[in-house]
XYZ file of C-alpha atoms in Angstrom:
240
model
C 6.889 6.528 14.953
C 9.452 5.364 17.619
C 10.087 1.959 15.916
C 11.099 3.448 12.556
C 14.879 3.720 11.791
C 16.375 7.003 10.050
C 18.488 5.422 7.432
C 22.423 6.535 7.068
C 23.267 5.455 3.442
C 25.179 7.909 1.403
C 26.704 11.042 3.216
C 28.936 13.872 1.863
C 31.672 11.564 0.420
C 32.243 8.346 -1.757
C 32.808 5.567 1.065
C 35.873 4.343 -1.282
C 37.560 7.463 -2.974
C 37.331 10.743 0.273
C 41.421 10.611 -0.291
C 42.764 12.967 -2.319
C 46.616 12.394 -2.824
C 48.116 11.225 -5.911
C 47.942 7.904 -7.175
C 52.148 7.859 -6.938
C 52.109 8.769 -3.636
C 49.303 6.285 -2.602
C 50.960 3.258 -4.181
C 53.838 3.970 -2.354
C 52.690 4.756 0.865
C 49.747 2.291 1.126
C 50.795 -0.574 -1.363
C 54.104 -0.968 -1.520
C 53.877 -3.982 -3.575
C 52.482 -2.038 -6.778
C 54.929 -0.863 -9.522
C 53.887 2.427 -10.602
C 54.722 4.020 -13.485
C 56.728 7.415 -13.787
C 53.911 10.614 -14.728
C 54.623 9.833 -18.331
C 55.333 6.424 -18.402
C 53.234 3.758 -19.882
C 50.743 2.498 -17.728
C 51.158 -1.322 -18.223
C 53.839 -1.314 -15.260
C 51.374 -1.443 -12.762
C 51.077 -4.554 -10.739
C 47.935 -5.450 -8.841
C 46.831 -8.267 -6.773
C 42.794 -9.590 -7.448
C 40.935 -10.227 -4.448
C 38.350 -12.958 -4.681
C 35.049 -13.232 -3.263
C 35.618 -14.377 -0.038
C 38.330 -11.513 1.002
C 41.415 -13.429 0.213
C 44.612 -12.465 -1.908
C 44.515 -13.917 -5.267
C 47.148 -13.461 -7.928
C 48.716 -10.553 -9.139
C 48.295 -9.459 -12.696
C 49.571 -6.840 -14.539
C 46.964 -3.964 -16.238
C 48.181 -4.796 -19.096
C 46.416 -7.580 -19.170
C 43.260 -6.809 -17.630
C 40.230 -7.130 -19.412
C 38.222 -4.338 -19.798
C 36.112 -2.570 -18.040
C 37.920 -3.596 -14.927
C 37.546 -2.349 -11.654
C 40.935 -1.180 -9.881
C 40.923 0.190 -6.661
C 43.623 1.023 -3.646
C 42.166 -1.552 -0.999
C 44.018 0.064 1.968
C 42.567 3.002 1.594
C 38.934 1.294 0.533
C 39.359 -0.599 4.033
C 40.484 3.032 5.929
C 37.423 4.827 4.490
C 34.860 1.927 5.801
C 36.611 1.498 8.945
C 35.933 5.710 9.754
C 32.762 5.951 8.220
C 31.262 2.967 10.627
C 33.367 4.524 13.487
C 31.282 7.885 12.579
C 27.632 5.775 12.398
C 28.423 4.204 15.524
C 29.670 7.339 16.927
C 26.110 9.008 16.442
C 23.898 5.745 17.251
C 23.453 4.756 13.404
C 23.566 1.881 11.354
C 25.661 2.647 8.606
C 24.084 0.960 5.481
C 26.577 1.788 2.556
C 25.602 2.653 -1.195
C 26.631 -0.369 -3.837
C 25.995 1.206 -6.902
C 29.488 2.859 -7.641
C 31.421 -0.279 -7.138
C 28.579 -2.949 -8.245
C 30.694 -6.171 -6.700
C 30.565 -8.909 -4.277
C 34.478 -7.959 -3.234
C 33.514 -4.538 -2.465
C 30.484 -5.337 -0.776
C 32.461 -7.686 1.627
C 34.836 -4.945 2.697
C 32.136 -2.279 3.126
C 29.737 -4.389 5.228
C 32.647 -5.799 7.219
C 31.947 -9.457 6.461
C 28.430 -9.319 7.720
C 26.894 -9.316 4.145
C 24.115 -7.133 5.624
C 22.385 -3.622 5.119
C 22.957 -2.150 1.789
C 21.153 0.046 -0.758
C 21.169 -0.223 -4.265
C 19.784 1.754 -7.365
C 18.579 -1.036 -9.482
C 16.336 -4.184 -9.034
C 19.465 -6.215 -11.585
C 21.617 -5.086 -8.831
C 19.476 -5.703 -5.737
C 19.482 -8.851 -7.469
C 22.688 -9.754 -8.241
C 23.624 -9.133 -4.295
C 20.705 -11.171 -3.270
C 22.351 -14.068 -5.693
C 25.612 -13.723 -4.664
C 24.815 -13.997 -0.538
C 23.819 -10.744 1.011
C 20.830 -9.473 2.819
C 18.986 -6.561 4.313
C 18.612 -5.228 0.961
C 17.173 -0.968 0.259
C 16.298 -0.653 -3.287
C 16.468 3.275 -2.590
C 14.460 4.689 -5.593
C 10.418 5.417 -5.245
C 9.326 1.886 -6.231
C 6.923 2.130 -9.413
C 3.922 -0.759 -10.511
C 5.463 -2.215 -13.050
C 8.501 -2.739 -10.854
C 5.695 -4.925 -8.038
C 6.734 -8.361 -9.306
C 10.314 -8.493 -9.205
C 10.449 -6.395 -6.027
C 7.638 -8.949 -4.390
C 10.391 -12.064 -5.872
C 12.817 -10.413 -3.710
C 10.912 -10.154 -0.303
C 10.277 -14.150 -0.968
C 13.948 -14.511 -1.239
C 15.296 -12.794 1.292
C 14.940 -12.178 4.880
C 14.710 -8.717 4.745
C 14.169 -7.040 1.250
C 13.150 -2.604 1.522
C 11.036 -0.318 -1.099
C 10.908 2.884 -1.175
C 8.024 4.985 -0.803
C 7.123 8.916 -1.534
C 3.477 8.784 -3.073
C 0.244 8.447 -1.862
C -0.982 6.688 -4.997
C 2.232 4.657 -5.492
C 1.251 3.246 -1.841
C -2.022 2.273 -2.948
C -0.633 0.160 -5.523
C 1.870 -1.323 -3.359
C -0.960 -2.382 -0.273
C -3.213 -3.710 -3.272
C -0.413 -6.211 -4.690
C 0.894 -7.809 -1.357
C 4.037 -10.744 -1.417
C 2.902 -14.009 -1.185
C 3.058 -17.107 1.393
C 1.817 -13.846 4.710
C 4.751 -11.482 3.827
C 4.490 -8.085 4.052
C 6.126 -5.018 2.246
C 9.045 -3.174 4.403
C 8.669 1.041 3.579
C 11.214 3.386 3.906
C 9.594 6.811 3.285
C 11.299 9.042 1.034
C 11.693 12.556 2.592
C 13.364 15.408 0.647
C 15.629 17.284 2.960
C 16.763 20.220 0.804
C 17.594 18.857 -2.075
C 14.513 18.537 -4.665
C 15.064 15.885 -6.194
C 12.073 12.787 -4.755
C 10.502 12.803 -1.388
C 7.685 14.069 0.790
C 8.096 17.388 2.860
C 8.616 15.480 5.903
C 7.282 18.322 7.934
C 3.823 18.063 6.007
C 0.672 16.347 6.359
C 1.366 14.110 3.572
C 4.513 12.667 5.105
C 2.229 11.714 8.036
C -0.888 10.342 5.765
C 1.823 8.112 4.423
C 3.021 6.865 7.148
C -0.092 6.256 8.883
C -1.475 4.113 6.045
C 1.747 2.449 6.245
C 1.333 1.888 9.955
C -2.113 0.874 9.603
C -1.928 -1.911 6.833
C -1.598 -5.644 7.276
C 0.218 -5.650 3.912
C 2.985 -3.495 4.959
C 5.784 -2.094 7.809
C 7.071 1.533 7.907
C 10.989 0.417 8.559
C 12.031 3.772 8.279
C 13.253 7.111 6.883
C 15.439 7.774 3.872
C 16.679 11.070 2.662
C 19.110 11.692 -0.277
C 21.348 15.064 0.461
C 22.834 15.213 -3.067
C 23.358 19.103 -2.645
C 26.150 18.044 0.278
C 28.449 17.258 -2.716
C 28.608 21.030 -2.947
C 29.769 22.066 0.835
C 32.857 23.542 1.286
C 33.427 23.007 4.561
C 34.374 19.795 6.549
């Protein structure tokens, strides 16, 4: 299937937290303009700036004041981790498509897709839907896609230019084919393929993985985009 992409999403490390040096020595290294407070002093001496929407400084506030939950992150070292992990997709001829679901925000989406607003993946339809609401695209809802789950998903393809399912069952792909998007769209597939870890996906060097995709191929309901794998049991790996 030479027109099928093999999906980089996830790999061994968070995209936003792969530095581990203490939050002292980060602030003062990376963001000089944060006050942080001594090992066992209080916390509300920290200082942060917001970032809005669109990438721009906003005001500082202090954490004592900070509703919660709140999200706090070192930017620099948010920005440092994107900028090497598409260095390392381009590096080996892959479109990096990062993971929303730990950060869940428009800010963080900006910085991670370089401006573009373009090729993510997300764990939830109420977040594939919040990011198609709030401007982005090229949207992988990376979990096998289930019936009941049709409508929304087919709401989403209408929306946007690009909108992905995921795929790892014969008779989940028969439901799929039989409920097609409206106004001559068509489903875009990534099939799920388990590559060690257990957890969803088709032995990809099986004859299901091919009956799959062949149906896939074969439909006038549907596109095989691609491949997605999960490698959850990389968290474990010892080495670099």
């Amino acid at each position: 299937f030479g027109s099928s992409r093999l999906l980089v999403a996830s790999l061994a490390f968070d995209i936003m937290f792969s530095h581990k040096r203490p939050a002292a020595q980060l602030a003062s290294a990376e963001e000089p303009q944060l006050k942080v407070p001594s090992k066992h002093g209080p916390c509300q001496a920290l200082v942060c700036p917001r970032w809005n929407e669109d990438g721009n400084k906003g005001e500082s506030i202090r954490v004592q004041d900070l509703e919660t939950p709140s999200y706090v992150l070192y930017r620099s070292i948010f920005e440092q981790n994107v900028s090497e992990m598409q260095a390392r997709a381009k590096k080996l001829g892959c479109q990096l498509r990062p993971h929303m679901k730990t950060h869940k925000t428009l800010e963080g989406g900006l910085v991670a897709t370089n401006g573009t607003k373009r090729c993510i993946v997300v764990s939830t339809l109420a977040e594939a839907e919040f990011f198609a609401n709030g401007g982005f695209d090229d949207i992988l809802y990376a979990v096998p896609i289930c019936a009941s789950k049709l409508p929304r998903a087919a709401r989403l393809v209408q929306q946007l230019e690009r909108f992905h399912i995921a795929i790892d069952h014969p008779d989940t792909l028969t439901q799929v084919l039989n409920r097609p998007p409206a106004d001559g769209k068509r489903w875009s597939i990534f099939l799920m393929v388990d590559c060690g870890y257990g957890r969803d996906g088709v032995d990809p060097t099986g004859d299901l993985a091919l009956e799959i995709a062949k149906r896939i191929r074969d439909s006038a309901h549907a596109e095989l985009y691609g491949l997605y794998t999960h490698g959850g049991h990389s968290y474990d790996a010892e080495s670099q």
